Amino acid sequence: MTSDDDLLDDLLRLAAAGGSEVDLAPDPANARPRYSAAPFVLIGVDQAKACVQARLPRRPRVVIVSAPHHAGAAWDLSEALGVEHVAVLPSAEPWLVDRFSQPASTLDAMPRGAVVAVVGGRGGAGASVFAGGLAVTAKKAGLRTLLVDADRMGGGLDLVLGWEEIDGLRWPALSQSDGRIDAAALIGSLPNRGGLIVLSWDRGELLALPGEAMAAILDAGRRACDLVVVDLPRQLDDAAVMALQAAVRTFLVVPAELRAAFAAARVVAAVQMHCVDLSLIVRGPSPGRLKAKDLVEQLHVPLAGILRPEPAIVRALERGEAPASSGRGPLASLCRRIVADLMGPAREASA
């Protein structure tokens, strides 16, 4: 869907390279009768705002396509349209050719794992430990799980799991990815143990993480895994926004402290612009006797669970033991309940 002749020429060229025939609509009014049934929809950035105004129904497999100088506008409109990706040409051309080369039946039958995101209400809130606990618990429940470290300032999730010595690719080797990544190749190249796969930062040079790279990783993870858990930074970049938009649920971890509550309010304001389902994890202890319901009332975010104090977990992490790996304690109990809640509807739908 585009009325931009230059963009249309590019897309027709890419469709031909992928062996696809395309159906062109210049605007939302012309697209509406065919919009829901199409196996794959590309919206030129020139028509994105018009699509929002036309209130086209939300559907999967929708991509906004843009030239680099209009990418900012495309990102701004991506949430309102509920798109899966923003494809910036020419860097995303290989990914689009790959999509055009897939039969419609393959696109419709493509397995899609659930994405969940975790973010801390303040520094040191315990979000990375909680994300690790969720991933470990999901793996113990028999779910193939990808744990993605999106916080480049966090030191590396492989350290949280005690996996720093395990061979495999880290983000620096993948951060320039701008297209679809083969799911099987990704799983084989990352550190993994028995159904748990981790994409972490290393301790080398600090690199930017483009949104296109995160989109490609999430796409591959959803193809190959039952669950993708993303540990986010508090200061959102394009990659974090992409993960929030893909997530079916986002968990905000906040210590039961007054200062943490005020810091979390800023995080909530930023995160809620990009996610559909934000819920609160309150972590004890509470030095000032602040209760979970007080945080719920202040942040206006529903409560997903309470993490009771667990001093033993700090010692276990120092010994290189992954969080919730013992299956005992408050963290493991909360993670089991949340994993069951997350995967229950998906399993019922696929039954």
C-alpha positions as YAML, in Angstrom:
chain: A
units: angstrom
residues:
- id: 1
  name: MET
  ca: [0.00, 0.00, 0.00]
- id: 2
  name: THR
  ca: [1.76, 3.12, -1.23]
- id: 3
  name: SER
  ca: [1.37, 6.05, -3.59]
- id: 4
  name: ASP
  ca: [5.11, 6.79, -3.56]
- id: 5
  name: ASP
  ca: [6.36, 5.84, -7.03]
- id: 6
  name: ASP
  ca: [10.00, 5.49, -5.97]
- id: 7
  name: LEU
  ca: [9.10, 3.23, -3.03]
- id: 8
  name: LEU
  ca: [6.75, 1.22, -5.24]
- id: 9
  name: ASP
  ca: [9.52, 0.62, -7.77]
- id: 10
  name: ASP
  ca: [11.78, -0.67, -5.00]
- id: 11
  name: LEU
  ca: [9.11, -2.99, -3.62]
- id: 12
  name: LEU
  ca: [8.16, -4.38, -7.01]
- id: 13
  name: ARG
  ca: [11.83, -5.11, -7.66]
- id: 14
  name: LEU
  ca: [12.15, -6.93, -4.32]
- id: 15
  name: ALA
  ca: [8.91, -8.85, -4.89]
- id: 16
  name: ALA
  ca: [10.16, -10.00, -8.28]
- id: 17
  name: ALA
  ca: [13.44, -11.12, -6.70]
- id: 18
  name: GLY
  ca: [11.43, -13.16, -4.18]
- id: 19
  name: GLY
  ca: [9.16, -14.62, -6.85]
- id: 20
  name: SER
  ca: [5.97, -13.02, -5.53]
- id: 21
  name: GLU
  ca: [3.06, -11.36, -7.26]
- id: 22
  name: VAL
  ca: [1.75, -8.33, -5.41]
- id: 23
  name: ASP
  ca: [-1.60, -6.62, -5.15]
- id: 24
  name: LEU
  ca: [-1.26, -2.83, -5.10]
- id: 25
  name: ALA
  ca: [-3.47, -0.38, -3.23]
- id: 26
  name: PRO
  ca: [-2.65, 3.34, -3.32]
- id: 27
  name: ASP
  ca: [-4.45, 4.15, -0.04]
- id: 28
  name: PRO
  ca: [-6.42, 2.57, 2.85]
- id: 29
  name: ALA
  ca: [-9.81, 2.96, 1.13]
- id: 30
  name: ASN
  ca: [-8.63, 0.81, -1.77]
- id: 31
  name: ALA
  ca: [-6.84, -1.63, 0.52]
- id: 32
  name: ARG
  ca: [-9.67, -2.25, 3.01]
- id: 33
  name: PRO
  ca: [-11.54, -5.02, 1.07]
- id: 34
  name: ARG
  ca: [-8.31, -7.04, 0.72]
- id: 35
  name: TYR
  ca: [-6.51, -6.03, 3.90]
- id: 36
  name: SER
  ca: [-7.56, -8.77, 6.33]
- id: 37
  name: ALA
  ca: [-7.22, -11.68, 3.90]
- id: 38
  name: ALA
  ca: [-3.78, -10.85, 2.51]
- id: 39
  name: PRO
  ca: [-1.01, -13.19, 3.75]
- id: 40
  name: PHE
  ca: [1.45, -10.32, 4.08]
- id: 41
  name: VAL
  ca: [0.95, -6.53, 4.05]
- id: 42
  name: LEU
  ca: [3.52, -3.83, 3.31]
- id: 43
  name: ILE
  ca: [2.54, -0.25, 4.11]
- id: 44
  name: GLY
  ca: [4.62, 2.58, 2.69]
- id: 45
  name: VAL
  ca: [5.41, 5.23, 5.26]
- id: 46
  name: ASP
  ca: [3.54, 7.69, 3.02]
- id: 47
  name: GLN
  ca: [0.27, 5.86, 3.84]
- id: 48
  name: ALA
  ca: [0.95, 4.94, 7.47]
- id: 49
  name: LYS
  ca: [-0.77, 7.97, 9.01]
- id: 50
  name: ALA
  ca: [-3.74, 7.53, 6.70]
- id: 51
  name: CYS
  ca: [-4.02, 3.90, 7.85]
- id: 52
  name: VAL
  ca: [-4.16, 5.01, 11.48]
- id: 53
  name: GLN
  ca: [-6.88, 7.53, 10.66]
- id: 54
  name: ALA
  ca: [-8.82, 4.93, 8.64]
- id: 55
  name: ARG
  ca: [-8.79, 2.55, 11.66]
- id: 56
  name: LEU
  ca: [-7.86, -0.50, 9.65]
- id: 57
  name: PRO
  ca: [-8.23, -3.66, 11.76]
- id: 58
  name: ARG
  ca: [-5.16, -4.98, 13.55]
- id: 59
  name: ARG
  ca: [-3.72, -8.12, 12.03]
- id: 60
  name: PRO
  ca: [-0.43, -10.06, 11.98]
- id: 61
  name: ARG
  ca: [2.31, -9.83, 9.33]
- id: 62
  name: VAL
  ca: [2.15, -6.09, 8.66]
- id: 63
  name: VAL
  ca: [5.33, -4.14, 7.91]
- id: 64
  name: ILE
  ca: [5.91, -0.41, 7.43]
- id: 65
  name: VAL
  ca: [8.50, 0.26, 4.71]
- id: 66
  name: SER
  ca: [10.50, 3.47, 4.69]
- id: 67
  name: ALA
  ca: [13.55, 5.19, 3.31]
- id: 68
  name: PRO
  ca: [16.13, 6.19, 5.96]
- id: 69
  name: HIS
  ca: [15.09, 9.86, 6.05]
- id: 70
  name: HIS
  ca: [11.48, 8.89, 6.94]
- id: 71
  name: ALA
  ca: [12.37, 6.13, 9.43]
- id: 72
  name: GLY
  ca: [11.54, 8.32, 12.44]
- id: 73
  name: ALA
  ca: [7.98, 8.85, 11.22]
- id: 74
  name: ALA
  ca: [7.65, 5.12, 10.55]
- id: 75
  name: TRP
  ca: [8.69, 4.25, 14.10]
- id: 76
  name: ASP
  ca: [6.33, 6.88, 15.52]
- id: 77
  name: LEU
  ca: [3.36, 5.30, 13.72]
- id: 78
  name: SER
  ca: [4.33, 1.65, 14.15]
- id: 79
  name: GLU
  ca: [2.64, 1.18, 17.53]
- id: 80
  name: ALA
  ca: [-0.65, 2.73, 16.44]
- id: 81
  name: LEU
  ca: [-0.76, 0.33, 13.49]
- id: 82
  name: GLY
  ca: [0.39, -2.69, 15.50]
- id: 83
  name: VAL
  ca: [3.00, -3.64, 12.91]
- id: 84
  name: GLU
  ca: [5.51, -6.44, 13.38]
- id: 85
  name: HIS
  ca: [8.45, -4.61, 11.80]
- id: 86
  name: VAL
  ca: [9.68, -1.35, 10.40]
- id: 87
  name: ALA
  ca: [11.76, -2.15, 7.31]
- id: 88
  name: VAL
  ca: [14.18, 0.63, 6.38]
- id: 89
  name: LEU
  ca: [15.48, 0.42, 2.82]
- id: 90
  name: PRO
  ca: [18.00, -0.41, 1.54]
- id: 91
  name: SER
  ca: [19.32, -2.21, 4.65]
- id: 92
  name: ALA
  ca: [16.19, -4.38, 5.02]
- id: 93
  name: GLU
  ca: [16.11, -5.48, 1.37]
- id: 94
  name: PRO
  ca: [17.47, -9.03, 2.00]
- id: 95
  name: TRP
  ca: [14.88, -9.59, 4.73]
- id: 96
  name: LEU
  ca: [12.04, -8.43, 2.47]
- id: 97
  name: VAL
  ca: [13.19, -10.61, -0.41]
- id: 98
  name: ASP
  ca: [13.20, -13.56, 1.99]
- id: 99
  name: ARG
  ca: [9.65, -12.72, 3.10]
- id: 100
  name: PHE
  ca: [8.49, -12.39, -0.51]
- id: 101
  name: SER
  ca: [9.98, -15.80, -1.26]
- id: 102
  name: GLN
  ca: [7.87, -17.60, 1.39]
- id: 103
  name: PRO
  ca: [4.61, -19.22, 0.18]
- id: 104
  name: ALA
  ca: [1.45, -17.75, 1.67]
- id: 105
  name: SER
  ca: [0.65, -21.10, 3.30]
- id: 106
  name: THR
  ca: [4.01, -21.01, 5.10]
- id: 107
  name: LEU
  ca: [3.37, -17.52, 6.42]
- id: 108
  name: ASP
  ca: [-0.06, -18.51, 7.72]
- id: 109
  name: ALA
  ca: [1.22, -21.69, 9.39]
- id: 110
  name: MET
  ca: [4.35, -20.17, 10.84]
- id: 111
  name: PRO
  ca: [4.74, -21.06, 14.53]
- id: 112
  name: ARG
  ca: [4.90, -18.01, 16.74]
- id: 113
  name: GLY
  ca: [6.37, -18.17, 20.22]
- id: 114
  name: ALA
  ca: [5.24, -15.65, 22.83]
- id: 115
  name: VAL
  ca: [7.45, -12.67, 23.69]
- id: 116
  name: VAL
  ca: [7.53, -11.24, 27.23]
- id: 117
  name: ALA
  ca: [9.57, -8.27, 28.42]
- id: 118
  name: VAL
  ca: [11.03, -7.43, 31.82]
- id: 119
  name: VAL
  ca: [12.19, -3.99, 32.96]
- id: 120
  name: GLY
  ca: [13.40, -2.61, 36.28]
- id: 121
  name: GLY
  ca: [11.73, 0.31, 38.02]
- id: 122
  name: ARG
  ca: [15.16, 1.51, 39.11]
- id: 123
  name: GLY
  ca: [18.76, 0.39, 38.84]
- id: 124
  name: GLY
  ca: [19.40, -2.79, 40.80]
- id: 125
  name: ALA
  ca: [15.70, -3.65, 41.04]
- id: 126
  name: GLY
  ca: [16.34, -7.30, 40.23]
- id: 127
  name: ALA
  ca: [14.82, -7.30, 36.75]
- id: 128
  name: SER
  ca: [17.65, -9.34, 35.21]
- id: 129
  name: VAL
  ca: [17.41, -11.96, 37.94]
- id: 130
  name: PHE
  ca: [13.65, -12.15, 37.45]
- id: 131
  name: ALA
  ca: [14.05, -12.44, 33.66]
- id: 132
  name: GLY
  ca: [16.60, -15.20, 34.16]
- id: 133
  name: GLY
  ca: [14.28, -16.95, 36.61]
- id: 134
  name: LEU
  ca: [11.41, -16.83, 34.11]
- id: 135
  name: ALA
  ca: [13.59, -18.31, 31.36]
- id: 136
  name: VAL
  ca: [15.00, -21.06, 33.60]
- id: 137
  name: THR
  ca: [11.52, -21.94, 34.86]
- id: 138
  name: ALA
  ca: [10.08, -22.06, 31.34]
- id: 139
  name: LYS
  ca: [12.88, -24.39, 30.27]
- id: 140
  name: LYS
  ca: [12.20, -26.65, 33.29]
- id: 141
  name: ALA
  ca: [8.55, -26.73, 32.19]
- id: 142
  name: GLY
  ca: [9.61, -28.16, 28.83]
- id: 143
  name: LEU
  ca: [9.40, -24.95, 26.81]
- id: 144
  name: ARG
  ca: [12.15, -24.06, 24.37]
- id: 145
  name: THR
  ca: [13.11, -20.61, 25.60]
- id: 146
  name: LEU
  ca: [15.25, -17.77, 24.29]
- id: 147
  name: LEU
  ca: [16.52, -15.25, 26.86]
- id: 148
  name: VAL
  ca: [17.55, -11.97, 25.22]
- id: 149
  name: ASP
  ca: [19.73, -9.38, 26.96]
- id: 150
  name: ALA
  ca: [18.66, -5.99, 25.59]
- id: 151
  name: ASP
  ca: [20.44, -3.96, 28.29]
- id: 152
  name: ARG
  ca: [23.91, -3.21, 26.93]
- id: 153
  name: MET
  ca: [24.84, -1.47, 30.22]
- id: 154
  name: GLY
  ca: [23.89, -4.46, 32.36]
- id: 155
  name: GLY
  ca: [27.12, -6.46, 32.27]
- id: 156
  name: GLY
  ca: [25.73, -9.52, 30.47]
- id: 157
  name: LEU
  ca: [22.92, -11.96, 31.27]
- id: 158
  name: ASP
  ca: [25.32, -14.86, 30.76]
- id: 159
  name: LEU
  ca: [26.85, -13.82, 34.10]
- id: 160
  name: VAL
  ca: [23.44, -13.98, 35.79]
- id: 161
  name: LEU
  ca: [23.09, -17.59, 34.64]
- id: 162
  name: GLY
  ca: [26.71, -18.49, 35.33]
- id: 163
  name: TRP
  ca: [27.21, -19.14, 31.60]
- id: 164
  name: GLU
  ca: [30.08, -16.78, 30.88]
- id: 165
  name: GLU
  ca: [32.38, -19.70, 29.96]
- id: 166
  name: ILE
  ca: [29.93, -21.28, 27.50]
- id: 167
  name: ASP
  ca: [30.89, -20.79, 23.87]
- id: 168
  name: GLY
  ca: [28.51, -19.11, 21.46]
- id: 169
  name: LEU
  ca: [27.77, -15.81, 19.78]
- id: 170
  name: ARG
  ca: [27.03, -12.64, 21.76]
- id: 171
  name: TRP
  ca: [25.32, -9.44, 20.62]
- id: 172
  name: PRO
  ca: [28.41, -7.82, 19.04]
- id: 173
  name: ALA
  ca: [28.43, -10.56, 16.39]
- id: 174
  name: LEU
  ca: [24.73, -10.03, 15.60]
- id: 175
  name: SER
  ca: [24.08, -6.35, 16.27]
- id: 176
  name: GLN
  ca: [24.41, -5.38, 12.61]
- id: 177
  name: SER
  ca: [21.76, -7.83, 11.45]
- id: 178
  name: ASP
  ca: [19.19, -6.05, 9.29]
- id: 179
  name: GLY
  ca: [17.12, -8.91, 7.96]
- id: 180
  name: ARG
  ca: [15.62, -12.30, 8.77]
- id: 181
  name: ILE
  ca: [17.94, -14.64, 10.64]
- id: 182
  name: ASP
  ca: [17.62, -18.36, 10.02]
- id: 183
  name: ALA
  ca: [16.02, -19.65, 13.21]
- id: 184
  name: ALA
  ca: [17.83, -22.99, 13.29]
- id: 185
  name: ALA
  ca: [21.17, -21.33, 12.62]
- id: 186
  name: LEU
  ca: [20.54, -18.82, 15.42]
- id: 187
  name: ILE
  ca: [19.75, -21.53, 17.97]
- id: 188
  name: GLY
  ca: [22.85, -23.45, 16.99]
- id: 189
  name: SER
  ca: [25.14, -20.44, 17.28]
- id: 190
  name: LEU
  ca: [24.09, -19.11, 20.71]
- id: 191
  name: PRO
  ca: [25.04, -20.44, 24.15]
- id: 192
  name: ASN
  ca: [22.43, -23.06, 25.06]
- id: 193
  name: ARG
  ca: [21.73, -25.87, 27.47]
- id: 194
  name: GLY
  ca: [18.85, -28.29, 27.13]
- id: 195
  name: GLY
  ca: [16.28, -25.99, 25.58]
- id: 196
  name: LEU
  ca: [17.40, -22.70, 27.14]
- id: 197
  name: ILE
  ca: [19.17, -20.37, 24.69]
- id: 198
  name: VAL
  ca: [20.77, -17.07, 25.68]
- id: 199
  name: LEU
  ca: [21.71, -14.01, 23.64]
- id: 200
  name: SER
  ca: [23.81, -11.79, 25.88]
- id: 201
  name: TRP
  ca: [26.27, -8.93, 25.75]
- id: 202
  name: ASP
  ca: [29.93, -9.62, 26.33]
- id: 203
  name: ARG
  ca: [32.39, -7.49, 28.29]
- id: 204
  name: GLY
  ca: [33.93, -5.94, 25.18]
- id: 205
  name: GLU
  ca: [33.30, -2.71, 23.34]
- id: 206
  name: LEU
  ca: [29.97, -1.02, 24.04]
- id: 207
  name: LEU
  ca: [27.96, -1.00, 20.80]
- id: 208
  name: ALA
  ca: [24.60, 0.44, 19.84]
- id: 209
  name: LEU
  ca: [21.79, -2.05, 19.29]
- id: 210
  name: PRO
  ca: [19.70, -1.09, 16.23]
- id: 211
  name: GLY
  ca: [15.98, -1.76, 16.17]
- id: 212
  name: GLU
  ca: [16.41, -3.77, 12.96]
- id: 213
  name: ALA
  ca: [18.73, -6.21, 14.74]
- id: 214
  name: MET
  ca: [16.25, -6.72, 17.58]
- id: 215
  name: ALA
  ca: [13.42, -7.24, 15.09]
- id: 216
  name: ALA
  ca: [15.41, -9.92, 13.30]
- id: 217
  name: ILE
  ca: [16.31, -11.70, 16.55]
- id: 218
  name: LEU
  ca: [12.72, -11.61, 17.83]
- id: 219
  name: ASP
  ca: [11.45, -12.96, 14.52]
- id: 220
  name: ALA
  ca: [13.93, -15.84, 14.62]
- id: 221
  name: GLY
  ca: [13.25, -16.50, 18.30]
- id: 222
  name: ARG
  ca: [9.50, -16.65, 17.80]
- id: 223
  name: ARG
  ca: [9.97, -19.13, 14.95]
- id: 224
  name: ALA
  ca: [12.28, -21.43, 16.89]
- id: 225
  name: CYS
  ca: [11.06, -21.16, 20.50]
- id: 226
  name: ASP
  ca: [7.94, -21.38, 22.62]
- id: 227
  name: LEU
  ca: [8.87, -18.35, 24.72]
- id: 228
  name: VAL
  ca: [11.17, -15.36, 24.26]
- id: 229
  name: VAL
  ca: [12.09, -13.40, 27.42]
- id: 230
  name: VAL
  ca: [13.68, -9.97, 26.87]
- id: 231
  name: ASP
  ca: [15.50, -8.12, 29.65]
- id: 232
  name: LEU
  ca: [15.13, -4.40, 28.85]
- id: 233
  name: PRO
  ca: [17.05, -1.26, 29.81]
- id: 234
  name: ARG
  ca: [15.22, 1.47, 31.72]
- id: 235
  name: GLN
  ca: [16.20, 4.07, 29.15]
- id: 236
  name: LEU
  ca: [14.45, 2.85, 26.03]
- id: 237
  name: ASP
  ca: [16.26, 2.73, 22.70]
- id: 238
  name: ASP
  ca: [14.85, 1.60, 19.34]
- id: 239
  name: ALA
  ca: [15.62, -2.04, 20.11]
- id: 240
  name: ALA
  ca: [13.81, -1.89, 23.46]
- id: 241
  name: VAL
  ca: [10.78, -0.26, 21.82]
- id: 242
  name: MET
  ca: [10.71, -3.04, 19.24]
- id: 243
  name: ALA
  ca: [10.70, -5.67, 22.01]
- id: 244
  name: LEU
  ca: [7.95, -3.86, 23.93]
- id: 245
  name: GLN
  ca: [5.78, -3.72, 20.83]
- id: 246
  name: ALA
  ca: [6.25, -7.45, 20.25]
- id: 247
  name: ALA
  ca: [5.62, -8.48, 23.87]
- id: 248
  name: VAL
  ca: [2.32, -10.00, 24.94]
- id: 249
  name: ARG
  ca: [3.12, -8.98, 28.53]
- id: 250
  name: THR
  ca: [5.65, -6.68, 30.16]
- id: 251
  name: PHE
  ca: [6.69, -7.01, 33.81]
- id: 252
  name: LEU
  ca: [7.98, -4.05, 35.81]
- id: 253
  name: VAL
  ca: [10.11, -5.09, 38.80]
- id: 254
  name: VAL
  ca: [10.08, -2.53, 41.62]
- id: 255
  name: PRO
  ca: [11.59, -2.82, 45.12]
- id: 256
  name: ALA
  ca: [9.16, -1.91, 47.90]
- id: 257
  name: GLU
  ca: [10.90, 1.40, 48.59]
- id: 258
  name: LEU
  ca: [9.64, 4.98, 48.33]
- id: 259
  name: ARG
  ca: [12.47, 6.24, 46.11]
- id: 260
  name: ALA
  ca: [12.14, 3.22, 43.85]
- id: 261
  name: ALA
  ca: [8.42, 3.95, 43.46]
- id: 262
  name: PHE
  ca: [9.08, 7.48, 42.24]
- id: 263
  name: ALA
  ca: [11.79, 6.27, 39.86]
- id: 264
  name: ALA
  ca: [9.43, 3.57, 38.56]
- id: 265
  name: ALA
  ca: [6.79, 6.18, 37.74]
- id: 266
  name: ARG
  ca: [9.11, 7.60, 35.08]
- id: 267
  name: VAL
  ca: [9.72, 4.14, 33.65]
- id: 268
  name: VAL
  ca: [5.98, 3.43, 33.56]
- id: 269
  name: ALA
  ca: [5.33, 6.63, 31.60]
- id: 270
  name: ALA
  ca: [7.90, 5.64, 28.96]
- id: 271
  name: VAL
  ca: [7.01, 1.94, 28.76]
- id: 272
  name: GLN
  ca: [3.23, 2.33, 28.55]
- id: 273
  name: MET
  ca: [3.60, 4.26, 25.30]
- id: 274
  name: HIS
  ca: [4.76, 1.06, 23.60]
- id: 275
  name: CYS
  ca: [3.26, -2.00, 25.33]
- id: 276
  name: VAL
  ca: [-0.25, -3.41, 25.57]
- id: 277
  name: ASP
  ca: [-0.03, -5.20, 28.93]
- id: 278
  name: LEU
  ca: [2.14, -3.88, 31.77]
- id: 279
  name: SER
  ca: [2.02, -5.45, 35.22]
- id: 280
  name: LEU
  ca: [3.94, -5.02, 38.45]
- id: 281
  name: ILE
  ca: [6.29, -7.31, 40.37]
- id: 282
  name: VAL
  ca: [6.97, -5.93, 43.86]
- id: 283
  name: ARG
  ca: [10.21, -7.10, 45.47]
- id: 284
  name: GLY
  ca: [10.77, -7.10, 49.22]
- id: 285
  name: PRO
  ca: [11.95, -6.38, 51.80]
- id: 286
  name: SER
  ca: [10.29, -3.05, 52.54]
- id: 287
  name: PRO
  ca: [12.40, -0.98, 54.96]
- id: 288
  name: GLY
  ca: [9.62, 1.62, 55.31]
- id: 289
  name: ARG
  ca: [6.74, -0.90, 55.41]
- id: 290
  name: LEU
  ca: [5.57, 0.12, 51.94]
- id: 291
  name: LYS
  ca: [2.97, -2.39, 50.77]
- id: 292
  name: ALA
  ca: [2.36, -3.76, 47.28]
- id: 293
  name: LYS
  ca: [-1.06, -2.10, 47.16]
- id: 294
  name: ASP
  ca: [0.62, 1.27, 47.82]
- id: 295
  name: LEU
  ca: [2.79, 0.80, 44.74]
- id: 296
  name: VAL
  ca: [-0.20, -0.30, 42.68]
- id: 297
  name: GLU
  ca: [-2.09, 2.84, 43.68]
- id: 298
  name: GLN
  ca: [0.85, 5.14, 42.98]
- id: 299
  name: LEU
  ca: [1.88, 3.62, 39.64]
- id: 300
  name: HIS
  ca: [-1.61, 2.67, 38.40]
- id: 301
  name: VAL
  ca: [-0.26, -0.68, 37.23]
- id: 302
  name: PRO
  ca: [-1.90, -4.02, 38.13]
- id: 303
  name: LEU
  ca: [-0.03, -6.38, 40.42]
- id: 304
  name: ALA
  ca: [1.33, -9.61, 38.90]
- id: 305
  name: GLY
  ca: [3.12, -10.88, 41.98]
- id: 306
  name: ILE
  ca: [5.22, -10.24, 45.08]
- id: 307
  name: LEU
  ca: [8.79, -11.44, 45.52]
- id: 308
  name: ARG
  ca: [9.49, -12.16, 49.18]
- id: 309
  name: PRO
  ca: [13.03, -11.64, 50.47]
- id: 310
  name: GLU
  ca: [15.36, -14.46, 49.42]
- id: 311
  name: PRO
  ca: [18.87, -13.91, 50.82]
- id: 312
  name: ALA
  ca: [20.07, -17.30, 49.58]
- id: 313
  name: ILE
  ca: [19.64, -16.27, 45.95]
- id: 314
  name: VAL
  ca: [22.48, -13.75, 46.16]
- id: 315
  name: ARG
  ca: [24.87, -16.41, 47.39]
- id: 316
  name: ALA
  ca: [23.66, -18.82, 44.71]
- id: 317
  name: LEU
  ca: [24.29, -16.28, 41.96]
- id: 318
  name: GLU
  ca: [27.83, -15.70, 43.24]
- id: 319
  name: ARG
  ca: [28.41, -19.45, 42.97]
- id: 320
  name: GLY
  ca: [27.30, -19.37, 39.32]
- id: 321
  name: GLU
  ca: [23.90, -20.95, 39.92]
- id: 322
  name: ALA
  ca: [21.13, -19.72, 37.63]
- id: 323
  name: PRO
  ca: [18.15, -18.01, 39.33]
- id: 324
  name: ALA
  ca: [15.24, -20.36, 40.15]
- id: 325
  name: SER
  ca: [17.33, -23.35, 39.04]
- id: 326
  name: SER
  ca: [16.66, -25.21, 42.30]
- id: 327
  name: GLY
  ca: [12.91, -24.91, 41.80]
- id: 328
  name: ARG
  ca: [12.55, -23.74, 45.41]
- id: 329
  name: GLY
  ca: [11.98, -20.35, 47.01]
- id: 330
  name: PRO
  ca: [9.83, -17.29, 46.30]
- id: 331
  name: LEU
  ca: [11.37, -16.53, 42.89]
- id: 332
  name: ALA
  ca: [10.88, -20.05, 41.56]
- id: 333
  name: SER
  ca: [7.29, -20.18, 42.87]
- id: 334
  name: LEU
  ca: [6.34, -16.85, 41.28]
- id: 335
  name: CYS
  ca: [8.01, -17.75, 37.98]
- id: 336
  name: ARG
  ca: [6.14, -21.08, 37.81]
- id: 337
  name: ARG
  ca: [2.81, -19.31, 38.24]
- id: 338
  name: ILE
  ca: [3.62, -16.67, 35.64]
- id: 339
  name: VAL
  ca: [4.89, -19.19, 33.08]
- id: 340
  name: ALA
  ca: [1.70, -21.22, 33.55]
- id: 341
  name: ASP
  ca: [-0.41, -18.07, 33.06]
- id: 342
  name: LEU
  ca: [1.56, -17.07, 29.97]
- id: 343
  name: MET
  ca: [1.48, -20.38, 28.19]
- id: 344
  name: GLY
  ca: [-1.97, -21.61, 29.26]
- id: 345
  name: PRO
  ca: [-3.96, -19.59, 26.69]
- id: 346
  name: ALA
  ca: [-1.46, -20.36, 23.94]
- id: 347
  name: ARG
  ca: [-1.65, -24.11, 24.64]
- id: 348
  name: GLU
  ca: [-5.46, -24.02, 24.76]
- id: 349
  name: ALA
  ca: [-5.55, -22.19, 21.41]
- id: 350
  name: SER
  ca: [-3.28, -24.74, 19.76]
- id: 351
  name: ALA
  ca: [-5.10, -27.77, 21.21]
...
